[in-house]
Short mmCIF file of C-alpha atoms in Angstrom, two decimals:
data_model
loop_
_atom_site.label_atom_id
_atom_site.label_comp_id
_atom_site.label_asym_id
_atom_site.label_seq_id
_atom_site.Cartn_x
_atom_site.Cartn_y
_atom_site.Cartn_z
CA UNK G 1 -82.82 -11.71 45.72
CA UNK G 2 -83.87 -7.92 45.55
CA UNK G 3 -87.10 -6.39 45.62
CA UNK G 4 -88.49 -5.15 41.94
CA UNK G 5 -90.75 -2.81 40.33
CA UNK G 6 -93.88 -4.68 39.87
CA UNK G 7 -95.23 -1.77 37.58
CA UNK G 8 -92.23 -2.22 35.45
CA UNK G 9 -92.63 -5.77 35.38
CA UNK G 10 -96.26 -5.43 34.10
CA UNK G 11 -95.21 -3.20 31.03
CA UNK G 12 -96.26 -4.81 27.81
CA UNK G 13 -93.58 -6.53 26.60
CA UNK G 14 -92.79 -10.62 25.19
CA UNK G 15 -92.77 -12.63 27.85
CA UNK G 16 -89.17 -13.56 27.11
CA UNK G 17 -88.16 -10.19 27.60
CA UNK G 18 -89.83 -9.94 30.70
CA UNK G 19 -88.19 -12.98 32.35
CA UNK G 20 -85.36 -11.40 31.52
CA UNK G 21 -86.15 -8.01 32.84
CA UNK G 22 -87.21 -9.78 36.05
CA UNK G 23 -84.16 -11.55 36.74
CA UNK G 24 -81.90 -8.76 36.11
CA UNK G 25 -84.10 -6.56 38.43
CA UNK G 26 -84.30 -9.33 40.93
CA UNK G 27 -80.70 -10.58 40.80
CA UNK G 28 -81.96 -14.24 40.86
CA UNK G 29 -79.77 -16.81 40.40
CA UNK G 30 -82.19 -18.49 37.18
CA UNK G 31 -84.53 -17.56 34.77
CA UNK G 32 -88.35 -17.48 36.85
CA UNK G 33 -90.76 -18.99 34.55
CA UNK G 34 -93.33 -16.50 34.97
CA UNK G 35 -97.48 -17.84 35.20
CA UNK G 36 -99.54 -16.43 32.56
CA UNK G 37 -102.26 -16.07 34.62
CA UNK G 38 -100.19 -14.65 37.72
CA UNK G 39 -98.83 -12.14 35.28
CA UNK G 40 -102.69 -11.17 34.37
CA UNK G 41 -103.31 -10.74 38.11
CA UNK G 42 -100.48 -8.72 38.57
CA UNK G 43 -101.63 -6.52 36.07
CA UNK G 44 -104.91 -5.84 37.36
CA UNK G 45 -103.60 -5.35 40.79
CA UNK G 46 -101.65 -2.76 39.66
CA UNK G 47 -104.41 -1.09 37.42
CA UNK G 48 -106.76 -0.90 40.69
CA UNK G 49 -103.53 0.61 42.29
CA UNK G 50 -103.27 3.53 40.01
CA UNK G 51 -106.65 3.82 40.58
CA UNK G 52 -106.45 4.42 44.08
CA UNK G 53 -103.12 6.04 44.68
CA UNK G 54 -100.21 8.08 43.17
CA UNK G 55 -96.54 6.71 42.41
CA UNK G 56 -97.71 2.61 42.07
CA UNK G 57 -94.45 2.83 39.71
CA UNK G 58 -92.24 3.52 43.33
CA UNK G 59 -94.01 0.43 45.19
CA UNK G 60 -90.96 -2.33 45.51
CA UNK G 61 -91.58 -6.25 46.08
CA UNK G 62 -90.08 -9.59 46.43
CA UNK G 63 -91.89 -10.82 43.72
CA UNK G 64 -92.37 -14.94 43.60
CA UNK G 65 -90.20 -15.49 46.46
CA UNK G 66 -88.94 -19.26 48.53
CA UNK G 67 -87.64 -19.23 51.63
CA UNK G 68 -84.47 -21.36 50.49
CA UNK G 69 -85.27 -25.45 51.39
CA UNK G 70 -88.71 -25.58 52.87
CA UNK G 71 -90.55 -25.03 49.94
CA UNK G 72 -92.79 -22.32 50.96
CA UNK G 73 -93.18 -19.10 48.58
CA UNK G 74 -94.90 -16.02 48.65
CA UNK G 75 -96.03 -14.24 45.86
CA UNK G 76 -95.61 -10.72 46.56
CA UNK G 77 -93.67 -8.86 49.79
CA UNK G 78 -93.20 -5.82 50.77
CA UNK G 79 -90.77 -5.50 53.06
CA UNK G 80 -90.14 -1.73 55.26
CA UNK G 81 -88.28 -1.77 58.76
CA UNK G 82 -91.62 -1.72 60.56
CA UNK G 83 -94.00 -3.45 58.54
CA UNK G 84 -94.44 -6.70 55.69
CA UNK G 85 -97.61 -6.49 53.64
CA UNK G 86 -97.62 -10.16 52.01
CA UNK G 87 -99.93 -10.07 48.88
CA UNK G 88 -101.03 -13.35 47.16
CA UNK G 89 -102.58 -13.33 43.52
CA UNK G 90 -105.35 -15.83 42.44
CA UNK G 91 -106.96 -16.11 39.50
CA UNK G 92 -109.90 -18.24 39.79
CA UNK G 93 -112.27 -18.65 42.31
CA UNK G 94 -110.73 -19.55 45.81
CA UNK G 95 -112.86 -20.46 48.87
CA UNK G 96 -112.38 -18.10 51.44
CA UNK G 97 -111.07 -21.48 54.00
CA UNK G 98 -108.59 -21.85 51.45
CA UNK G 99 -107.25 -18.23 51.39
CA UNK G 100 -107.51 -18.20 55.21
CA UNK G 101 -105.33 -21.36 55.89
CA UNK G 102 -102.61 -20.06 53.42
CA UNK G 103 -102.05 -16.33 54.43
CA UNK G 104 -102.38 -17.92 58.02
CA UNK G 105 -99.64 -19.97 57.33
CA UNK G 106 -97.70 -17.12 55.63
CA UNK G 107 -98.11 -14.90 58.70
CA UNK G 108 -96.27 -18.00 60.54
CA UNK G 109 -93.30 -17.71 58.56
CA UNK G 110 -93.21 -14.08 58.52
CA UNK G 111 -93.50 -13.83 62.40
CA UNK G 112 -89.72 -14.08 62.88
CA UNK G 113 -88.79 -10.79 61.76
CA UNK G 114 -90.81 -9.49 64.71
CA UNK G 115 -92.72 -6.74 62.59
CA UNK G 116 -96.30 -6.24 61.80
CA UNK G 117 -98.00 -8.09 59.09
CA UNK G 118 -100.44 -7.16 57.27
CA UNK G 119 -101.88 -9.89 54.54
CA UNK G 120 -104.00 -9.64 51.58
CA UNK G 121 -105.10 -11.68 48.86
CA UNK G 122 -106.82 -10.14 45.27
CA UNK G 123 -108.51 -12.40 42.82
CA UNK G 124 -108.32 -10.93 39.33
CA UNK G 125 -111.29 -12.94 37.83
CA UNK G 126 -113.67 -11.44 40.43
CA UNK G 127 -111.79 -8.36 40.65
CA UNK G 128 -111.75 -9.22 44.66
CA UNK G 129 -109.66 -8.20 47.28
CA UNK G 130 -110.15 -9.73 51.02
CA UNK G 131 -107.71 -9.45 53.98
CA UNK G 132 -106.80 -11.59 57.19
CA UNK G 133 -108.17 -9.60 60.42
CA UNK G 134 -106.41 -9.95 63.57
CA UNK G 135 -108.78 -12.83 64.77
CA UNK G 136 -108.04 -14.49 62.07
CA UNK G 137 -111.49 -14.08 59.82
CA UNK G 138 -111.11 -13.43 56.26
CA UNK G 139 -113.19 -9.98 55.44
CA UNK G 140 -113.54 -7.81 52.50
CA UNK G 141 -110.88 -5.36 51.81
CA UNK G 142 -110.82 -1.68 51.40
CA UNK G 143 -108.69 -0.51 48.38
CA UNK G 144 -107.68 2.90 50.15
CA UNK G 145 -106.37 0.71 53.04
CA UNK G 146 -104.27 -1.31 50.90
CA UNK G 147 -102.81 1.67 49.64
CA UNK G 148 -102.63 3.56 53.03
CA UNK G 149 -100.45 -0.04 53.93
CA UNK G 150 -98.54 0.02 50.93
CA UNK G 151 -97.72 3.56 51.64
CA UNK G 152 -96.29 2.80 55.04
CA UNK G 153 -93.57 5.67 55.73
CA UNK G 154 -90.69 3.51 57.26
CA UNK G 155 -88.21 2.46 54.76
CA UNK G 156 -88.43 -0.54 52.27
CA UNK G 157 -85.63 -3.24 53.07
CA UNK G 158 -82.79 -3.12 49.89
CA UNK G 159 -80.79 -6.08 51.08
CA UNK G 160 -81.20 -9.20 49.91
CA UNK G 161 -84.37 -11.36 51.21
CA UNK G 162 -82.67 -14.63 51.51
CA UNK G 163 -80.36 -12.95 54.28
CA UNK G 164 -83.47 -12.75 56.18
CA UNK G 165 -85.38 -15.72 56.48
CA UNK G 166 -83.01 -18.87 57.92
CA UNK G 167 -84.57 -22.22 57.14
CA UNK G 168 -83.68 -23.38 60.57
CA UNK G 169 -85.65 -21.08 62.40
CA UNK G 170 -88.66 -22.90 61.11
CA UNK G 171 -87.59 -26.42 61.78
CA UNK G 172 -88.60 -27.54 65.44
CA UNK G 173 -87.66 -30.45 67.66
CA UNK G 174 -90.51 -32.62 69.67
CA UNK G 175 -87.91 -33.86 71.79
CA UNK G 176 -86.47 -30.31 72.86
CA UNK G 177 -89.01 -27.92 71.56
CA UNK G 178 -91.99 -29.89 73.37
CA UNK G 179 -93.82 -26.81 74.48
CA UNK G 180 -93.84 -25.43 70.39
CA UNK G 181 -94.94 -28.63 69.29
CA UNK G 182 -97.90 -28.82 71.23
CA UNK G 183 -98.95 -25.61 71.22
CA UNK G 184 -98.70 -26.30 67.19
CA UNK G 185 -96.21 -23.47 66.44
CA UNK G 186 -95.05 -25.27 63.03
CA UNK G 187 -95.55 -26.06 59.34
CA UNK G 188 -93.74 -29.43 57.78
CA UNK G 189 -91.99 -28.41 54.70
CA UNK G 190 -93.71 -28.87 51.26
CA UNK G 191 -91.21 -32.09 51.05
CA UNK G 192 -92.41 -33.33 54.63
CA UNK G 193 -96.29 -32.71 53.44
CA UNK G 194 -95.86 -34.61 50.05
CA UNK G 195 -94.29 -37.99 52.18
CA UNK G 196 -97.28 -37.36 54.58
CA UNK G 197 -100.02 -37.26 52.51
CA UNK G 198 -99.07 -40.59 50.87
CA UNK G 199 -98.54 -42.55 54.07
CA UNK G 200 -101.66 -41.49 55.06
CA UNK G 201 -103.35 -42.35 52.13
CA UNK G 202 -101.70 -45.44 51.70
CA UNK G 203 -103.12 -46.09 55.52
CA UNK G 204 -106.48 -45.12 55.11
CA UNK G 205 -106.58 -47.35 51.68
CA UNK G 206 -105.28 -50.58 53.03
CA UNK G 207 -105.24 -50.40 56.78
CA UNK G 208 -102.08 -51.93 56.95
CA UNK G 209 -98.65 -52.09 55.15
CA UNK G 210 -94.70 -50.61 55.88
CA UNK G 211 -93.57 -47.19 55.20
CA UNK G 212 -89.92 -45.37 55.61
CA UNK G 213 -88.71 -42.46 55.26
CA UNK G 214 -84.76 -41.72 55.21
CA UNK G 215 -82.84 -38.45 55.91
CA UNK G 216 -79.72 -37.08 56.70
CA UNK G 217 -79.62 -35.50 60.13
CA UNK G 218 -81.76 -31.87 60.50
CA UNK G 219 -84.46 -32.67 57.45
CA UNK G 220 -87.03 -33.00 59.92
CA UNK G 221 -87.59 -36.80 60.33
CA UNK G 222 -88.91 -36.35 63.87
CA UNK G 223 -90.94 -33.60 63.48
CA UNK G 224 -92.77 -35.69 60.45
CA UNK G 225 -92.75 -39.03 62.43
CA UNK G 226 -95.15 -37.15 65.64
CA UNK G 227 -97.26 -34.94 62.94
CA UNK G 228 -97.83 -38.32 62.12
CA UNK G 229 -98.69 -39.67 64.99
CA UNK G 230 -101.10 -36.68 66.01
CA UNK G 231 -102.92 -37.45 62.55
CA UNK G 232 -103.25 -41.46 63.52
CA UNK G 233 -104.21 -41.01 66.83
CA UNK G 234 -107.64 -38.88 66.03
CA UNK G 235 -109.56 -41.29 66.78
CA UNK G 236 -107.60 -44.58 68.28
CA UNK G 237 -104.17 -44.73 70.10
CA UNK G 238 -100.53 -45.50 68.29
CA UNK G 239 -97.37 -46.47 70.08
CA UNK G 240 -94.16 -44.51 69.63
CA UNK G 241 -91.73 -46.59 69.68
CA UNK G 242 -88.03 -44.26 70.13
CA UNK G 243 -84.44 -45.85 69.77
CA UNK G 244 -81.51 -44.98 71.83
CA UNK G 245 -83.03 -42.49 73.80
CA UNK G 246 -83.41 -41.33 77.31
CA UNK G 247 -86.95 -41.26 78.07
CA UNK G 248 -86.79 -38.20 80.01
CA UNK G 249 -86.63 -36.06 76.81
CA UNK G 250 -89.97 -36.94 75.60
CA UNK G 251 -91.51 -37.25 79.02
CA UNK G 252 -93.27 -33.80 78.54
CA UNK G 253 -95.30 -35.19 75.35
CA UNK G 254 -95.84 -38.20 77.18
CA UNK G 255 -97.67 -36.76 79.74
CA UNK G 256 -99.48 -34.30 77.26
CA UNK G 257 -100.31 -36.61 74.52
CA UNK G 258 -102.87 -39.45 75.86
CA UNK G 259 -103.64 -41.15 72.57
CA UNK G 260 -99.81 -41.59 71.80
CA UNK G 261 -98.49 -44.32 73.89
CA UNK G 262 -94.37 -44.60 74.49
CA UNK G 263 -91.90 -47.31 74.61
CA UNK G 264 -87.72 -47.55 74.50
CA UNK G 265 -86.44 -49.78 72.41
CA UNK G 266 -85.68 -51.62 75.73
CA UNK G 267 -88.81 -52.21 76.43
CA UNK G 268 -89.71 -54.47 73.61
CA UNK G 269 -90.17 -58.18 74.39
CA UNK G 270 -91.05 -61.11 73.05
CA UNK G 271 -94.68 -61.40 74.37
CA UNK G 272 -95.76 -57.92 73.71
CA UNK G 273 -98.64 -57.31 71.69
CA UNK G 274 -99.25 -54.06 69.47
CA UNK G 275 -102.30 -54.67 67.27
CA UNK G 276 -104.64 -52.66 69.39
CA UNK G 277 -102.99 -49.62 68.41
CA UNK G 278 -104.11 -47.49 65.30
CA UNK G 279 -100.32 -47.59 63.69
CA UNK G 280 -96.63 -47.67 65.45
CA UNK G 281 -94.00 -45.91 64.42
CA UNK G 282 -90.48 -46.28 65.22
CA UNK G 283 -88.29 -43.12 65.58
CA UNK G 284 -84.69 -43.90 64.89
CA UNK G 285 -85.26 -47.16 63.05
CA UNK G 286 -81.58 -47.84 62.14
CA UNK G 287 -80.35 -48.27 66.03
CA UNK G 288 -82.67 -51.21 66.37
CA UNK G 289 -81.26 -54.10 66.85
CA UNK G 290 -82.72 -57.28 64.16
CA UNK G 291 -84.19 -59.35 67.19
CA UNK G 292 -86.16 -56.39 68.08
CA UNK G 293 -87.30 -55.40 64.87
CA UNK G 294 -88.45 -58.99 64.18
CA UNK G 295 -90.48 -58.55 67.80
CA UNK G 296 -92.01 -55.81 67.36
CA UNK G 297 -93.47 -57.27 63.43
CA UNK G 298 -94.40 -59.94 64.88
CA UNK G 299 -96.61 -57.91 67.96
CA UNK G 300 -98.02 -55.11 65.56
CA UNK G 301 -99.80 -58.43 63.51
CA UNK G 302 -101.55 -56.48 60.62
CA UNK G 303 -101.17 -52.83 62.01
CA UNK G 304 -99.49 -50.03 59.63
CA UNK G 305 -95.67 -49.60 60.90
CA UNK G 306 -94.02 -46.72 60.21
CA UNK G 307 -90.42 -46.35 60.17
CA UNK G 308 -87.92 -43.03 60.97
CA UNK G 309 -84.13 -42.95 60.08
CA UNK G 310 -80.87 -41.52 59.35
CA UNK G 311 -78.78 -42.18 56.35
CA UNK G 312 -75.45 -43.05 57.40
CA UNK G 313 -74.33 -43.24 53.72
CA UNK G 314 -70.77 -41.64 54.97
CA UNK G 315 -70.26 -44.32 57.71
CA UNK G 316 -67.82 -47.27 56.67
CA UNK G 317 -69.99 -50.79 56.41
CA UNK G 318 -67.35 -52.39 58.98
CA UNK G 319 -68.95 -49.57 61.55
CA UNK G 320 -72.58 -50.54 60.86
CA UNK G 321 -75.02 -53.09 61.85
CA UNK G 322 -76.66 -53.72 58.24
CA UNK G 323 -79.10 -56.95 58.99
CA UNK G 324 -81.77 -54.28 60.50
CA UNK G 325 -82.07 -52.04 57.15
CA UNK G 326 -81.65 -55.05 55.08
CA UNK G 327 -84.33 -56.75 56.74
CA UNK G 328 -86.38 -53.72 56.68
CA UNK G 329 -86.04 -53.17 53.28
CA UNK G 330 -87.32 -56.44 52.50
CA UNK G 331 -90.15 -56.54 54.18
CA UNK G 332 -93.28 -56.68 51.84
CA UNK G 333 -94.54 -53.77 49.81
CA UNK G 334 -92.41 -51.51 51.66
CA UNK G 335 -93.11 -47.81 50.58
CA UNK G 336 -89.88 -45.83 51.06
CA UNK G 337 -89.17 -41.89 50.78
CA UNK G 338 -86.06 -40.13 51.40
CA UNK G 339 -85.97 -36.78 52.66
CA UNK G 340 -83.24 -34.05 51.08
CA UNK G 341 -83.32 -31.01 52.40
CA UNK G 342 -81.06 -30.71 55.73
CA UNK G 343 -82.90 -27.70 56.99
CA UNK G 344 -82.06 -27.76 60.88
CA UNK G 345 -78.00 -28.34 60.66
CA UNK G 346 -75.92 -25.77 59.65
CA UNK G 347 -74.51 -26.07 55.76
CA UNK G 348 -71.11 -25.69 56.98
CA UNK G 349 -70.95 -27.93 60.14
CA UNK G 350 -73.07 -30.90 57.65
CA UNK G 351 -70.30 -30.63 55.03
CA UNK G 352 -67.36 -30.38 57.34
CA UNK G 353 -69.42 -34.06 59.60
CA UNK G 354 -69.88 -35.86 56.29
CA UNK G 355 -65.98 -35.81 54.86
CA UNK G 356 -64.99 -36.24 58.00
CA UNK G 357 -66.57 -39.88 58.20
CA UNK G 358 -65.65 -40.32 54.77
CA UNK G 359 -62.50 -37.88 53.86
CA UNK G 360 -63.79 -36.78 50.34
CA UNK G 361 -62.11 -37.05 47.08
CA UNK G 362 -59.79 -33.88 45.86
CA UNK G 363 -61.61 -31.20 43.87
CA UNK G 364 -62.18 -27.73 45.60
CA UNK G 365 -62.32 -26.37 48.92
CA UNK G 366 -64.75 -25.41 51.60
CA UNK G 367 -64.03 -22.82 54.11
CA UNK G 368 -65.12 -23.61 57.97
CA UNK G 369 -65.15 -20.89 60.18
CA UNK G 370 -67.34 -22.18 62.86
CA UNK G 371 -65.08 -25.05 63.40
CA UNK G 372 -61.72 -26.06 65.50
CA UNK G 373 -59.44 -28.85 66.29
CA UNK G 374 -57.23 -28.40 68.91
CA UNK G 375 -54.54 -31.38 70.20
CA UNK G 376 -53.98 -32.24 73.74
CA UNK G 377 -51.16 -34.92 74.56
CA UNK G 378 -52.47 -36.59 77.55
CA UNK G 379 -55.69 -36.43 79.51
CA UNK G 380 -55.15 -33.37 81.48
CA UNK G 381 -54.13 -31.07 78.71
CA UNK G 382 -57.45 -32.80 77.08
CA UNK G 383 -59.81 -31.65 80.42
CA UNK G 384 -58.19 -28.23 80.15
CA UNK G 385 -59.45 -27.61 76.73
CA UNK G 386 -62.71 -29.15 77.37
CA UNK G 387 -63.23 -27.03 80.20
CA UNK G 388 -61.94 -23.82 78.01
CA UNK G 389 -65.05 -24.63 75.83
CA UNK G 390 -67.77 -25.40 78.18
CA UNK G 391 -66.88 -21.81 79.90
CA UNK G 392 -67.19 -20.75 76.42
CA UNK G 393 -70.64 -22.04 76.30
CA UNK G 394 -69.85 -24.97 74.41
CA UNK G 395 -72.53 -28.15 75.12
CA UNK G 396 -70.29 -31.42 75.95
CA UNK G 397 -72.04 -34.79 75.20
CA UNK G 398 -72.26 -35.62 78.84
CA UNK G 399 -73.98 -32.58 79.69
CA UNK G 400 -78.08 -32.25 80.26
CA UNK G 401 -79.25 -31.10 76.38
CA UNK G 402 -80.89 -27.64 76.84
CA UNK G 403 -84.06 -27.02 76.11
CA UNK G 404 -83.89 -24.74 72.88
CA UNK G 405 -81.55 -27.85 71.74
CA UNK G 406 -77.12 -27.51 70.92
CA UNK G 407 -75.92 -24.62 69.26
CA UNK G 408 -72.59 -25.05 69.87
CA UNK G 409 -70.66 -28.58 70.95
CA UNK G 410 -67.51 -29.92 72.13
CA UNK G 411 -66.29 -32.95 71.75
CA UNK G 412 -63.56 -35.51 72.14
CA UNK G 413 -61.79 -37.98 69.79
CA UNK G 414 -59.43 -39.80 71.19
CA UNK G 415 -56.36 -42.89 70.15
CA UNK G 416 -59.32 -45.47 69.27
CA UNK G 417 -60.02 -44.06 66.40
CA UNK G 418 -58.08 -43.95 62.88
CA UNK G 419 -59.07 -43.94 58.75
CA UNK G 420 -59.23 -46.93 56.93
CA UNK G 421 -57.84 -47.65 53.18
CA UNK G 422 -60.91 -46.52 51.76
CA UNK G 423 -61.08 -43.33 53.95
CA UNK G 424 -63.55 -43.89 56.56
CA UNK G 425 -63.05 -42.92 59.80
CA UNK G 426 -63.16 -46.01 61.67
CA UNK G 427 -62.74 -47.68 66.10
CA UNK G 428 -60.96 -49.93 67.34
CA UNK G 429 -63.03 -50.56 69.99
CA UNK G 430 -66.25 -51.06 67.75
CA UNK G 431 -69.18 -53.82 69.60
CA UNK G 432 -71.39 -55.25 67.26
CA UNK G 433 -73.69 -55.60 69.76
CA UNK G 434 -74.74 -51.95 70.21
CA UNK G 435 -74.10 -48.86 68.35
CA UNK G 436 -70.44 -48.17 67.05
CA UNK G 437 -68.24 -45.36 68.81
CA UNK G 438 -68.30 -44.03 65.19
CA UNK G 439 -72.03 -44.03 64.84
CA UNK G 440 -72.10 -42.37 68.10
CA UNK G 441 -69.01 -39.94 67.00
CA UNK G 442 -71.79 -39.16 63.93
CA UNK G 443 -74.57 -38.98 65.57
CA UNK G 444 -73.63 -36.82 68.35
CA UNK G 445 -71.61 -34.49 66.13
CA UNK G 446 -74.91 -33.61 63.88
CA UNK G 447 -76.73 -32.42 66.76
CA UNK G 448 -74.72 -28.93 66.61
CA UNK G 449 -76.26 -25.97 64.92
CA UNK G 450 -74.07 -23.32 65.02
CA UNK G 451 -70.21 -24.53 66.13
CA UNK G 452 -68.13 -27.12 66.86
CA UNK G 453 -65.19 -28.14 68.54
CA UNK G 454 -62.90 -31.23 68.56
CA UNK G 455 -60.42 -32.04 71.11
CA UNK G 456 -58.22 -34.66 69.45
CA UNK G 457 -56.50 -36.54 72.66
CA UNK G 458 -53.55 -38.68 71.94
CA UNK G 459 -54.05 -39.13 67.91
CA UNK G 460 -51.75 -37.57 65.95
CA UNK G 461 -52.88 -39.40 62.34
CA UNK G 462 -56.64 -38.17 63.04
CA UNK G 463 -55.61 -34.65 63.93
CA UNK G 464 -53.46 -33.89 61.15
CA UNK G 465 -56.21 -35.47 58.63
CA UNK G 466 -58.83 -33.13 59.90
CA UNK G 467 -56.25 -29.93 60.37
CA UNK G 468 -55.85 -30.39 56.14
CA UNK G 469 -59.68 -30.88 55.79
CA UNK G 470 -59.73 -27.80 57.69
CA UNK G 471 -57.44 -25.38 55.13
CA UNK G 472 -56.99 -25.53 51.09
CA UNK G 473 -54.65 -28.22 52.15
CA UNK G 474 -57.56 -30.50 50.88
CA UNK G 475 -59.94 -30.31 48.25
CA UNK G 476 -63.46 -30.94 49.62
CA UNK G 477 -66.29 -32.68 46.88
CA UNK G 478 -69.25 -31.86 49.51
CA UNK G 479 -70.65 -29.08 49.53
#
């Protein structure tokens, strides 16, 4: 999406026109319905411009812009190699709290370009224009300062805005990113605010009652489930219950949090009793087992539960435990939500993950660059490669996770595991009693943001399989 001529776009003209106009100046991929009354803002914005300064007609700006799957938009950006000057339109009257909390929040996502921000907001009913200071107050603006801004002398950006502003960046982990989490250094997406608010209103209506909310890997489950858990435990402690993991990754918060108590799902039992806390919520729901989801109903007594987990949609039946979401989705008045957008996993790596747990039907093909598979014949030729990669920088499943989380990951697949008549990937070695090797396989593999590789050992069947899902030798339907 390119920058545009607002002046241009507020030329009298029919409004069909104009959305044409603006895509064709913008080089959007859709027609932008365009507000009535944001178009009648823009228009006096840009008549107190020419009131104030020469050339308004050579001012460029992303004009209605979303940062691509978190929801958030900006109405007007202007974006120079040393500067952004974010400029919101309102029509009505807007309480100054309001305008504060949302150029605020702006100025968040903005940050990561590392320049200096200037924000402004006009109202065009009260012919108003008000600014964020650098302590954060809102104060009345100067017209000759917005155009002294405006008129910044480094150049305006001509690429396309989208290339600047990854989705990912925004995204944090509790687990990992414990120090950003507390220090609140995030926004939830519009998506993760909408499933919020009506847990939380659903809460503070009954007092009680189930709630779950499904993802894919990287849409942010986590981050949701502790925003959460900061919100319920105002005023009275929850418990936090996590599944399958190491405690030592959330012992920062732990020590940091004192209303938020913490328990591994090995630490449920049968004589444990939850109904002094405010709410628990479970983080990983779909690696309990059923005997420990029926404990820990049966010690929360009336409490709200909350529920966190992954859809494993691409994993073959055979390879899951299903009496734990069955039984969950049973349980009474259960309010679910799914969230879509995968905003922390790369596109590529998430496409290339999901047909390889379930090779895809044959339509067209995806290109993986960040992605290998190499062969190794026996064990040491498979140590040699792994070794290749960790020098590399690679992160190996065995390793300590880094703080700032996996950005790129090795791992190995070796003889036990093979594709079933329907296409799954499937073990031989599969325990019903814990977690699959495939779940694991999945699970594991989704926790790479950048690159991947796979060292097949001893499995020529799996290796050639994912070599052709590799080229145009097969025809991906995921994108």
């Amino acid at each position: 999406m390119k920058a545009i001529s607002v002046y241009a776009l507020t030329r009298e003209q029919n409004i069909h026109h104009l959305q044409k106009l603006e895509r064709q100046l913008s080089e959007r991929d859709y027609f932008l319905k365009i507000k009535e009354w944001e178009l009648n803002s823009m228009k006096g914005l840009v008549k107190q411009l020419e009131g104030h300064m020469k050339e308004v007609y050579a001012l460029r700006f992303f004009y209605s812009f979303q940062i691509p799957k978190l929801g958030k938009e900006f109405d007007l950006l202007q974006i120079k190699e040393d500067q952004i000057l974010n400029l919101e339109l309102k029509s009505g009257i807007v309480s100054d709290e309001a305008i504060r909390k949302q150029l605020i929040q702006n100025r968040y996502y903005l940050s990561v370009l590392g320049r200096t921000i200037r924000s402004y907001t006009y109202i065009s009913s009260q012919n108003r224009l008000v600014r964020l200071t650098n302590h954060d107050h809102i104060v009345e603006a100067d017209w000759e300062q917005l155009c002294q801004d405006l008129q910044q002398e480094s150049a305006d950006y001509n690429g396309d805005v989208e290339d600047l502003f990854q989705a990912e960046l925004y995204l944090i982990s509790p687990i990992t990113e414990a120090g950003r989490f507390l220090r609140k250094e995030y926004f939830l997406t519009s998506q993760q605010r909408d499933i919020e608010r009506q847990i939380l209103k659903g809460i503070r209506q009954k007092h009680t009652g189930y709630y779950w909310f499904i993802g894919l890997p990287g849409t942010g489950k986590t981050l949701l489930l502790y925003d959460l858990a900061m919100k319920l435990s105002g005023r009275q402690k929850v418990c936090l219950i996590h599944c399958g993991r190491a405690g030592k990754e959330w012992r920062i918060l732990h020590e940091r949090l004192r209303r938020i108590d913490y328990l591994s799902d090995e630490q449920i039992h049968e004589n444990m009793d939850l109904s002094e806390y405010n709410g628990v919520l479970i983080d990983e729901a779909h690696l309990l087992s059923e005997e420990n989801l029926q404990m820990i109903l049966q010690a929360c007594g009336q409490q709200p539960v909350i529920f966190s987990s992954d859809c494993e949609d691409m994993i073959s039946p055979e390879e899951l435990d299903q009496n734990t979401v069955k039984a969950m989705r049973h349980l009474p008045e259960m309010q679910t939500y799914h969230l879509t957008n995968r905003i922390r996993t790369n596109a590529e790596l998430s496409s290339f993950i999901q047909n390889m747990m379930h090779l895809p039907k044959q339509r067209y093909t995806r290109n993986y660059p960040h992605i290998t598979v190499f062969y190794a014949n026996d064990e040491i030729e498979a140590e040699n490669l792994l070794c290749d990669a960790r020098r590399q920088g690679y992160f190996y499943p065995q390793d300590e996770i880094p703080d700032h989380g996996i950005d790129c990951l090795v791992v190995q697949i070796d003889s036990r595991y093979y594709y079933d008549e329907q296409k799954f990937l499937r073990s031989t070695k599969t325990k019903r009693s814990e977690q699959s090797d495939v779940r694991k396989l999945f699970h594991q593999l989704n926790q790479a943001k950048e690159s991947l590789i796979l060292v097949i050992k001893e499995n020529p069947a799996v290796y050639e399989t994912l070599l052709d899902l590799l080229s145009k030798n097969y025809f991906c339907i995921n994108d």
